[in-house]
Tab-separated table of C-alpha atoms and ligand atoms in Angstrom:
chain	number	residue	atom	x	y	z
A	17	MET	CA	0.000	0.000	0.000
A	18	GLU	CA	1.232	3.494	-0.765
A	19	LEU	CA	1.117	6.397	1.687
A	20	LYS	CA	-1.794	7.922	-0.239
A	21	GLU	CA	-3.863	4.746	0.097
A	22	ILE	CA	-3.811	4.272	3.865
A	23	THR	CA	-6.811	5.015	6.071
A	24	THR	CA	-6.806	8.290	8.008
A	25	PRO	CA	-5.990	9.440	10.553
A	26	SER	CA	-2.878	7.276	10.814
A	27	TYR	CA	0.594	7.428	12.249
A	28	VAL	CA	3.158	6.060	9.835
A	29	ILE	CA	6.533	4.914	11.150
A	30	ASP	CA	9.269	5.491	8.577
A	31	GLU	CA	11.598	2.510	8.978
A	32	LYS	CA	14.258	3.937	6.688
A	33	LYS	CA	14.568	7.108	8.789
A	34	LEU	CA	14.487	5.031	11.945
A	35	ARG	CA	17.320	2.828	10.674
A	36	GLU	CA	19.353	5.881	9.658
A	37	ASN	CA	18.969	7.313	13.173
A	38	LEU	CA	19.914	3.964	14.689
A	39	GLU	CA	23.021	3.771	12.498
A	40	LEU	CA	24.183	7.190	13.739
A	41	LEU	CA	23.599	6.146	17.349
A	42	SER	CA	25.308	2.827	16.847
A	43	ASP	CA	28.308	4.633	15.356
A	44	VAL	CA	28.535	6.795	18.511
A	45	GLN	CA	28.389	3.622	20.630
A	46	GLU	CA	31.151	1.968	18.642
A	47	LYS	CA	33.495	4.948	18.538
A	48	SER	CA	33.027	6.067	22.146
A	49	GLY	CA	32.408	2.769	23.910
A	50	CYS	CA	29.191	4.084	25.476
A	51	ARG	CA	25.902	2.208	25.679
A	52	ILE	CA	22.722	3.769	24.291
A	53	LEU	CA	19.212	2.931	25.494
A	54	LEU	CA	15.850	3.830	23.956
A	55	ALA	CA	13.838	6.045	26.345
A	56	GLN	CA	10.445	4.444	25.815
A	57	LYS	CA	8.448	7.392	27.051
A	58	ALA	CA	9.139	9.117	23.713
A	59	PHE	CA	8.523	6.118	21.466
A	60	SER	CA	7.022	2.792	22.511
A	61	ALA	CA	6.084	1.360	19.102
A	62	PHE	CA	7.152	-2.116	20.134
A	63	SER	CA	6.694	-3.594	16.673
A	64	GLU	CA	9.975	-1.783	15.926
A	65	TYR	CA	11.771	-3.033	19.073
A	66	PRO	CA	13.454	-5.935	17.252
A	67	LEU	CA	14.949	-3.421	14.772
A	68	ILE	CA	15.971	-1.022	17.554
A	69	GLY	CA	17.459	-3.876	19.564
A	70	ARG	CA	19.769	-4.736	16.663
A	71	TYR	CA	21.490	-1.347	17.061
A	72	LEU	CA	21.076	-0.176	20.673
A	73	ALA	CA	22.107	-1.731	23.986
A	74	GLY	CA	18.553	-1.821	25.299
A	75	ALA	CA	15.815	0.404	26.673
A	76	THR	CA	14.916	2.471	29.680
A	77	ALA	CA	11.569	2.864	31.382
A	78	SER	CA	9.725	5.401	33.530
A	79	GLY	CA	7.800	2.727	35.375
A	80	LEU	CA	6.847	-0.931	35.547
A	81	TYR	CA	4.692	-0.987	32.407
A	82	GLU	CA	7.365	0.391	30.116
A	83	ALA	CA	9.903	-1.903	31.769
A	84	ARG	CA	7.660	-4.906	31.087
A	85	LEU	CA	7.206	-3.819	27.485
A	86	SER	CA	10.927	-3.698	26.740
A	87	SER	CA	11.499	-6.911	28.678
A	88	GLU	CA	8.835	-8.679	26.577
A	89	GLU	CA	9.490	-7.061	23.210
A	90	MET	CA	13.197	-6.118	23.120
A	91	GLY	CA	14.814	-8.414	25.640
A	92	LYS	CA	18.076	-6.519	25.969
A	93	GLU	CA	19.440	-4.308	28.756
A	94	ASN	CA	16.499	-2.972	30.731
A	95	HIS	CA	16.793	0.106	32.959
A	96	ILE	CA	14.307	2.073	35.010
A	97	PHE	CA	14.051	5.415	36.728
A	98	SER	CA	11.031	6.666	38.649
A	99	PRO	CA	10.741	9.460	41.236
A	100	ALA	CA	9.194	6.820	43.538
A	101	TYR	CA	8.391	3.104	43.336
A	102	ARG	CA	5.372	1.242	44.669
A	103	GLU	CA	5.997	-1.440	47.246
A	104	SER	CA	3.685	-3.771	45.310
A	105	GLU	CA	5.806	-3.412	42.156
A	106	ILE	CA	9.403	-3.305	43.329
A	107	GLU	CA	9.993	-7.073	43.267
A	108	GLU	CA	8.784	-7.420	39.692
A	109	ILE	CA	10.863	-4.381	38.733
A	110	ALA	CA	13.990	-5.874	40.285
A	111	SER	CA	13.353	-9.165	38.520
A	112	ILE	CA	13.209	-7.589	35.030
A	113	CYS	CA	15.422	-4.467	35.335
A	114	ASP	CA	19.217	-4.469	35.179
A	115	HIS	CA	19.551	-0.940	36.560
A	116	VAL	CA	17.071	0.443	39.086
A	117	ILE	CA	17.663	4.145	39.649
A	118	PHE	CA	16.349	5.882	42.746
A	119	ASN	CA	15.483	9.556	43.074
A	120	SER	CA	16.188	9.933	46.802
A	121	PHE	CA	18.057	8.377	49.689
A	122	SER	CA	14.731	7.533	51.337
A	123	GLN	CA	13.693	5.426	48.305
A	124	LEU	CA	17.163	3.858	48.259
A	125	ALA	CA	16.896	3.002	51.957
A	126	LYS	CA	13.403	1.573	51.471
A	127	TYR	CA	14.210	-0.728	48.550
A	128	ALA	CA	17.965	-1.256	48.112
A	129	ASP	CA	18.078	-4.575	50.022
A	130	THR	CA	15.095	-6.024	48.140
A	131	VAL	CA	16.473	-4.988	44.762
A	132	LYS	CA	19.977	-6.183	45.558
A	133	GLY	CA	18.725	-9.562	46.761
A	134	ILE	CA	16.649	-10.200	43.629
A	135	GLN	CA	19.254	-8.844	41.209
A	136	GLU	CA	22.063	-10.890	42.764
A	137	LYS	CA	20.146	-14.074	42.025
A	138	ARG	CA	20.130	-12.913	38.399
A	139	GLY	CA	23.909	-12.370	38.504
A	140	ILE	CA	23.663	-8.572	38.558
A	141	THR	CA	25.954	-6.838	41.040
A	142	ASP	CA	25.989	-3.215	39.842
A	143	GLY	CA	22.282	-2.582	39.310
A	144	ILE	CA	21.494	0.174	41.813
A	145	GLY	CA	21.853	3.861	40.980
A	146	LEU	CA	20.930	7.308	42.250
A	147	ARG	CA	19.719	10.255	40.196
A	148	ILE	CA	21.597	13.463	40.919
A	149	ASN	CA	20.601	17.061	40.222
A	150	PRO	CA	23.603	19.155	39.161
A	151	GLU	CA	21.457	22.311	39.557
A	152	PHE	CA	22.746	23.557	36.236
A	153	SER	CA	19.986	24.822	33.919
A	154	THR	CA	20.758	25.011	30.220
A	155	GLN	CA	17.282	25.970	28.979
A	156	ASP	CA	14.517	28.448	29.729
A	157	GLU	CA	11.447	26.199	29.749
A	158	PRO	CA	10.752	25.326	33.423
A	159	ILE	CA	8.312	22.552	32.408
A	160	TYR	CA	11.184	20.711	30.676
A	161	ASP	CA	13.954	21.698	33.100
A	162	PRO	CA	14.704	19.185	35.870
A	163	CYS	CA	17.217	21.713	37.258
A	164	ALA	CA	14.610	24.449	37.729
A	165	PRO	CA	14.269	25.737	41.301
A	166	GLY	CA	12.059	23.456	43.383
A	167	SER	CA	12.501	20.463	41.052
A	168	ARG	CA	11.744	17.034	42.532
A	169	LEU	CA	14.035	15.295	40.036
A	170	GLY	CA	17.440	14.230	41.281
A	171	ILE	CA	19.377	14.736	44.505
A	172	THR	CA	21.148	18.068	44.984
A	173	ILE	CA	24.752	18.010	46.165
A	174	GLU	CA	23.752	19.342	49.575
A	175	ASN	CA	21.264	16.507	50.107
A	176	PHE	CA	23.668	14.008	48.552
A	177	ARG	CA	26.380	14.781	51.110
A	178	LYS	CA	23.863	14.432	53.938
A	179	GLY	CA	22.477	11.216	52.475
A	180	VAL	CA	25.881	9.580	52.127
A	181	LYS	CA	26.469	10.196	55.854
A	182	GLU	CA	23.027	9.280	57.092
A	183	TYR	CA	22.589	6.208	54.874
A	184	SER	CA	26.188	5.055	54.549
A	185	GLY	CA	25.205	1.364	54.585
A	186	GLU	CA	22.660	1.719	51.774
A	187	PHE	CA	24.974	4.034	49.844
A	188	SER	CA	27.583	1.285	49.764
A	189	LEU	CA	25.131	-0.648	47.520
A	190	VAL	CA	25.063	2.134	44.908
A	191	SER	CA	27.014	1.420	41.704
A	192	GLY	CA	26.031	4.282	39.443
A	193	LEU	CA	24.941	7.881	39.099
A	194	HIS	CA	22.306	9.199	36.704
A	195	PHE	CA	21.504	12.713	35.566
A	196	HIS	CA	18.935	13.902	33.036
A	197	THR	CA	18.755	17.654	32.542
A	198	LEU	CA	18.530	18.349	28.799
A	199	CYS	CA	15.661	18.586	26.310
A	200	GLU	CA	16.221	18.697	22.529
A	201	GLN	CA	19.725	20.083	22.979
A	202	GLY	CA	23.067	20.008	21.225
A	203	PHE	CA	26.429	18.871	22.601
A	204	GLU	CA	27.570	22.163	24.173
A	205	PRO	CA	24.901	22.140	26.927
A	206	LEU	CA	25.907	18.549	27.759
A	207	ARG	CA	29.576	19.493	27.969
A	208	LYS	CA	28.796	22.353	30.333
A	209	THR	CA	26.423	20.175	32.355
A	210	PHE	CA	29.071	17.495	32.751
A	211	ASP	CA	31.505	20.157	33.984
A	212	ALA	CA	28.937	21.055	36.651
A	213	VAL	CA	28.445	17.368	37.513
A	214	GLU	CA	32.195	16.886	37.895
A	215	ASP	CA	32.553	20.058	39.872
A	216	LYS	CA	29.889	19.013	42.378
A	217	PHE	CA	29.895	15.200	42.297
A	218	GLY	CA	33.416	14.429	41.013
A	219	GLU	CA	34.589	12.946	44.307
A	220	TYR	CA	31.683	10.467	44.207
A	221	LEU	CA	32.243	9.585	40.529
A	222	ALA	CA	35.806	8.708	41.499
A	223	LEU	CA	34.738	6.255	44.218
A	224	PRO	CA	35.741	2.648	43.446
A	225	GLN	CA	32.110	1.510	43.887
A	226	ILE	CA	30.824	3.716	41.007
A	227	LYS	CA	30.828	1.500	37.902
A	228	TRP	CA	28.595	3.507	35.599
A	229	ILE	CA	27.297	6.956	34.826
A	230	ASN	CA	24.081	7.588	32.910
A	231	MET	CA	23.789	10.982	31.204
A	232	GLY	CA	20.047	10.725	30.532
A	233	GLY	CA	18.273	11.908	27.392
A	234	GLY	CA	17.488	15.177	25.646
A	235	HIS	CA	20.505	14.853	23.330
A	236	HIS	CA	19.601	15.657	19.718
A	237	ILE	CA	22.316	13.279	18.520
A	238	THR	CA	20.670	12.390	15.203
A	239	LYS	CA	20.202	15.987	14.071
A	240	PRO	CA	22.545	16.806	11.186
A	241	ASP	CA	24.296	19.627	13.068
A	242	TYR	CA	24.859	17.733	16.353
A	243	ASP	CA	28.545	17.663	17.360
A	244	ARG	CA	28.889	13.882	17.541
A	245	GLU	CA	32.705	14.094	17.558
A	246	GLY	CA	32.507	16.279	20.674
A	247	LEU	CA	30.200	13.759	22.328
A	248	ILE	CA	32.514	10.857	21.494
A	249	GLU	CA	35.509	12.729	22.927
A	250	LEU	CA	33.643	13.589	26.127
A	251	ILE	CA	32.633	9.966	26.655
A	252	GLN	CA	36.186	8.792	26.044
A	253	ARG	CA	37.470	11.355	28.529
A	254	ILE	CA	34.936	10.245	31.153
A	255	LYS	CA	35.987	6.633	30.654
A	256	CYS	CA	39.662	7.563	31.081
A	257	THR	CA	39.145	9.831	34.079
A	258	TYR	CA	36.795	7.647	36.108
A	259	SER	CA	37.894	4.142	35.148
A	260	LYS	CA	38.515	1.757	37.998
A	261	PRO	CA	39.153	-1.938	38.480
A	262	CYS	CA	36.002	-3.942	37.814
A	263	ASN	CA	35.892	-7.739	37.510
A	264	GLY	CA	39.504	-7.892	36.497
A	265	CYS	CA	39.249	-5.154	33.864
A	266	VAL	CA	39.460	-1.416	34.315
A	267	ASN	CA	36.439	0.560	33.226
A	268	ILE	CA	33.393	2.669	33.829
A	269	ASP	CA	30.282	2.316	31.665
A	270	VAL	CA	28.778	5.457	30.197
A	271	TYR	CA	25.088	5.347	29.251
A	272	LEU	CA	22.944	7.679	27.183
A	273	GLU	CA	19.177	7.242	27.014
A	274	PRO	CA	17.739	9.397	24.242
A	275	GLY	CA	14.085	9.148	23.245
A	276	GLU	CA	13.631	11.815	20.596
A	277	ALA	CA	16.936	11.146	18.880
A	278	VAL	CA	15.999	7.510	18.211
A	279	ALA	CA	12.864	8.274	16.208
A	280	LEU	CA	13.500	11.888	15.208
A	281	ASN	CA	11.743	12.639	11.901
A	282	ALA	CA	10.890	8.949	11.611
A	283	GLY	CA	7.121	9.210	11.435
A	284	TYR	CA	4.117	11.053	10.070
A	285	LEU	CA	0.527	11.736	10.983
A	286	VAL	CA	-1.601	11.491	7.865
A	287	THR	CA	-4.963	13.244	7.993
A	288	GLU	CA	-7.835	14.061	5.664
A	289	VAL	CA	-9.639	17.372	5.230
A	290	MET	CA	-13.254	16.732	6.267
A	291	ASP	CA	-14.689	20.210	5.798
A	292	ILE	CA	-13.674	23.791	5.138
A	293	VAL	CA	-15.416	26.626	7.009
A	294	GLU	CA	-14.804	30.348	6.917
A	295	ASN	CA	-14.588	32.935	9.697
A	296	ASP	CA	-12.199	35.716	8.623
A	297	ILE	CA	-9.844	32.933	7.607
A	298	LYS	CA	-10.504	29.635	5.834
A	299	ILE	CA	-10.404	26.840	8.386
A	300	LEU	CA	-9.707	23.204	7.547
A	301	VAL	CA	-11.517	20.692	9.739
A	302	LEU	CA	-9.217	17.639	9.860
A	303	ASP	CA	-9.797	14.096	11.072
A	304	ALA	CA	-6.675	14.492	13.230
A	305	SER	CA	-6.646	16.581	16.402
A	306	ALA	CA	-3.903	18.422	18.237
A	307	ALA	CA	-5.550	17.735	21.601
A	308	CYS	CA	-6.003	14.006	20.941
A	309	HIS	CA	-3.275	12.974	18.529
A	310	MET	CA	-0.397	15.436	18.932
A	311	PRO	CA	-0.881	16.910	22.429
A	312	ASP	CA	2.620	18.424	22.499
A	313	VAL	CA	1.432	20.918	19.883
A	314	LEU	CA	-0.740	22.469	22.606
A	315	GLU	CA	1.406	21.520	25.601
A	316	MET	CA	4.883	22.657	24.507
A	317	PRO	CA	3.495	24.493	22.462
A	318	TYR	CA	4.931	24.183	18.970
A	319	ARG	CA	3.943	24.223	15.311
A	320	PRO	CA	4.405	20.815	13.713
A	321	PRO	CA	6.059	20.710	10.293
A	322	LEU	CA	3.589	19.949	7.495
A	323	ARG	CA	4.698	18.542	4.141
A	324	ASP	CA	4.482	20.898	1.105
A	325	SER	CA	3.404	23.912	3.151
A	326	GLY	CA	4.782	27.237	4.372
A	327	PRO	CA	4.078	29.745	7.125
A	328	ALA	CA	0.804	31.691	6.860
A	329	GLY	CA	0.927	34.129	3.941
A	330	GLU	CA	4.070	32.718	2.348
A	331	LYS	CA	2.316	30.686	-0.345
A	332	LYS	CA	-0.808	31.617	-2.270
A	333	TYR	CA	-3.472	29.899	-0.102
A	334	THR	CA	-3.494	30.229	3.687
A	335	TYR	CA	-5.650	28.113	6.019
A	336	ARG	CA	-6.041	27.515	9.721
A	337	LEU	CA	-5.687	23.799	10.506
A	338	SER	CA	-8.094	22.507	13.093
A	339	SER	CA	-9.922	19.378	14.177
A	340	CYS	CA	-13.229	17.637	14.866
A	341	THR	CA	-13.190	18.124	18.645
A	342	CYS	CA	-15.314	20.664	20.544
A	343	LEU	CA	-12.258	22.345	22.034
A	344	ALA	CA	-12.077	25.826	20.486
A	345	GLY	CA	-8.322	25.866	21.013
A	346	ASP	CA	-7.766	22.576	19.180
A	347	VAL	CA	-5.902	24.446	16.461
A	348	ILE	CA	-2.694	23.140	14.951
A	349	GLY	CA	-1.656	26.397	13.338
A	350	ASP	CA	-1.936	28.540	10.203
A	351	TYR	CA	-0.232	27.172	7.084
A	352	SER	CA	-0.042	28.206	3.435
A	353	PHE	CA	-0.044	26.115	0.241
A	354	ASP	CA	0.672	26.579	-3.473
A	355	GLU	CA	-2.601	24.928	-4.419
A	356	GLU	CA	-6.091	25.437	-3.110
A	357	ILE	CA	-7.122	22.754	-0.580
A	358	HIS	CA	-10.301	20.721	-1.072
A	359	VAL	CA	-12.417	18.466	1.120
A	360	GLY	CA	-10.938	14.958	0.842
A	361	ASP	CA	-7.332	16.152	0.416
A	362	ARG	CA	-4.655	14.552	2.576
A	363	LEU	CA	-2.116	16.388	4.672
A	364	VAL	CA	1.018	14.866	6.168
A	365	PHE	CA	2.412	16.159	9.468
A	366	GLU	CA	6.119	15.420	9.817
A	367	ASP	CA	8.170	14.300	12.831
A	368	MET	CA	5.197	12.556	14.411
A	369	ALA	CA	6.816	9.343	15.686
A	370	ILE	CA	7.952	10.807	19.003
A	371	TYR	CA	5.770	11.900	21.925
A	372	SER	CA	2.676	11.273	19.779
A	373	MET	CA	1.495	7.636	19.950
A	374	VAL	CA	2.620	7.473	23.590
A	375	LYS	CA	0.576	10.554	24.518
A	376	ASN	CA	-2.607	10.288	22.469
A	377	ASN	CA	-6.047	9.968	23.987
A	378	THR	CA	-9.731	9.559	23.086
A	379	PHE	CA	-10.987	12.908	24.442
A	380	ASN	CA	-14.327	13.826	22.807
A	381	GLY	CA	-14.734	10.183	21.847
A	382	ILE	CA	-12.353	10.778	18.978
A	383	GLY	CA	-10.824	7.546	17.705
A	384	LEU	CA	-7.129	6.762	17.927
A	385	PRO	CA	-5.181	6.906	14.647
A	386	SER	CA	-4.161	3.586	13.119
A	387	ILE	CA	-0.469	2.727	13.068
A	388	TYR	CA	1.292	1.821	9.838
A	389	ALA	CA	4.941	1.003	9.195
A	390	MET	CA	6.547	2.202	5.982
A	391	ASP	CA	9.381	-0.038	4.804
A	392	GLU	CA	12.553	1.014	3.006
A	393	SER	CA	10.812	0.973	-0.391
A	394	GLY	CA	7.957	3.226	0.769
A	395	GLU	CA	5.466	0.371	1.070
A	396	CYS	CA	3.067	0.855	4.015
A	397	ARG	CA	1.755	-2.072	6.035
A	398	PRO	CA	-0.941	-1.804	8.719
A	399	VAL	CA	0.392	-2.577	12.201
A	400	LYS	CA	-2.615	-1.768	14.357
A	401	GLU	CA	-6.129	-0.365	14.136
A	402	PHE	CA	-8.228	0.995	16.961
A	403	GLY	CA	-11.965	1.289	17.392
A	404	TYR	CA	-14.850	1.962	19.748
A	405	GLU	CA	-13.660	-0.683	22.211
A	406	ASP	CA	-10.421	1.223	22.817
A	407	PHE	CA	-12.492	4.242	23.822
A	408	LYS	CA	-14.910	2.305	26.001
A	409	MET	CA	-12.260	0.147	27.651
A	410	ARG	CA	-10.784	3.077	29.594
A	411	LEU	CA	-14.121	4.219	30.978
A	412	SER	CA	-16.759	2.723	33.232
B	504	LIG	C1	12.404	11.958	29.044
B	504	LIG	C2	13.578	11.235	29.529
B	504	LIG	C3	14.512	10.718	28.603
B	504	LIG	C4	14.388	10.902	27.107
B	504	LIG	O1	14.388	12.242	26.750
B	504	LIG	P1	14.401	12.700	25.207
B	504	LIG	O2	14.263	14.179	25.319
B	504	LIG	O3	13.224	12.076	24.540
B	504	LIG	O4	15.686	12.276	24.625
B	504	LIG	C5	15.577	10.019	29.131
B	504	LIG	N1	15.749	9.843	30.450
B	504	LIG	C6	14.870	10.325	31.369
B	504	LIG	C7	15.097	10.087	32.810
B	504	LIG	C8	13.757	11.035	30.925
B	504	LIG	O5	12.904	11.533	31.827
């Protein structure tokens, strides 16, 4: 099936783009010696996990469900971070996760023995980590800045020092440190952030017990202008500086866990124009919705790229793109086109693989888009369809 023949609305995963991203990431792994994990919260299209698993070291999760998904569908390294874990879930988590990262010394104290006991039976001896907060902001959006004042994410150096004293027994079980502070950023912010991490936490990184460091996600590694050479050099320097004897060899593992970068520009949302109404401006009513199918458009907010279009007024015909919901603000943006648009035409939103399928919803009783995969030759195959039951199932 060709792209123009699929049902709408549909997400289409572009496997060629995905593979190209994975090749870039795999090249960074090979040259630097780091290990890269898919952050599933950005992209959990598990039908592609076998492909992703051929290139990356594994996946990371924000909770039990994502951890189960990668355990079932990828079966490689499986990591988890959550601000807090449920007592009823921690044993299952420890039995399927290779790294369990805690956000506080109180969570560490509560669960470290349980996790260690279960992981040791699986032959894992370095599976417990702590998330640190270097308190070094590199962006202006507080909603995406874990270093913003008052953030719950990660342990500040002041609390870390206290924790190491107060919980010295539990701290001796910690084998790694994790930080995640970036969002859609280049290499320079990472370099500066790592300087801050070293400045504050360097003495802990140097401890013999610390066998790995995880530098989180938010790295736009697969963007054409990303300084991958810089990244590779930084990782090599970290490995040299903080290496220590470990099982007879000398090393420290460096992890990255990008979400966006894995599936950047590797998917589309295809929609059909259902009606055109006029109120000062011509408004397209689409069968896709910002609120339901691309919530980041309203949440971030941002204007998604649309194939063969320009900003309002640039091309001959300008329209406001909107949806079938009752939410007045469910507007995607104003776009212009060379040709007049008609009812029944199809529009293709770009870069719709990430933070789309994982965030969609059935608000207004709007159906979920189908999922297609487009292979290297451009052939589209249906992966999943949704219907009324998917709407009803979540309600009572
Ligand atoms: C969101 C998140 C990621 C992935 O971030 P991207 O911006 O999609 O690369 C990785 N690690 C943690 C802890 C996260 O919260």
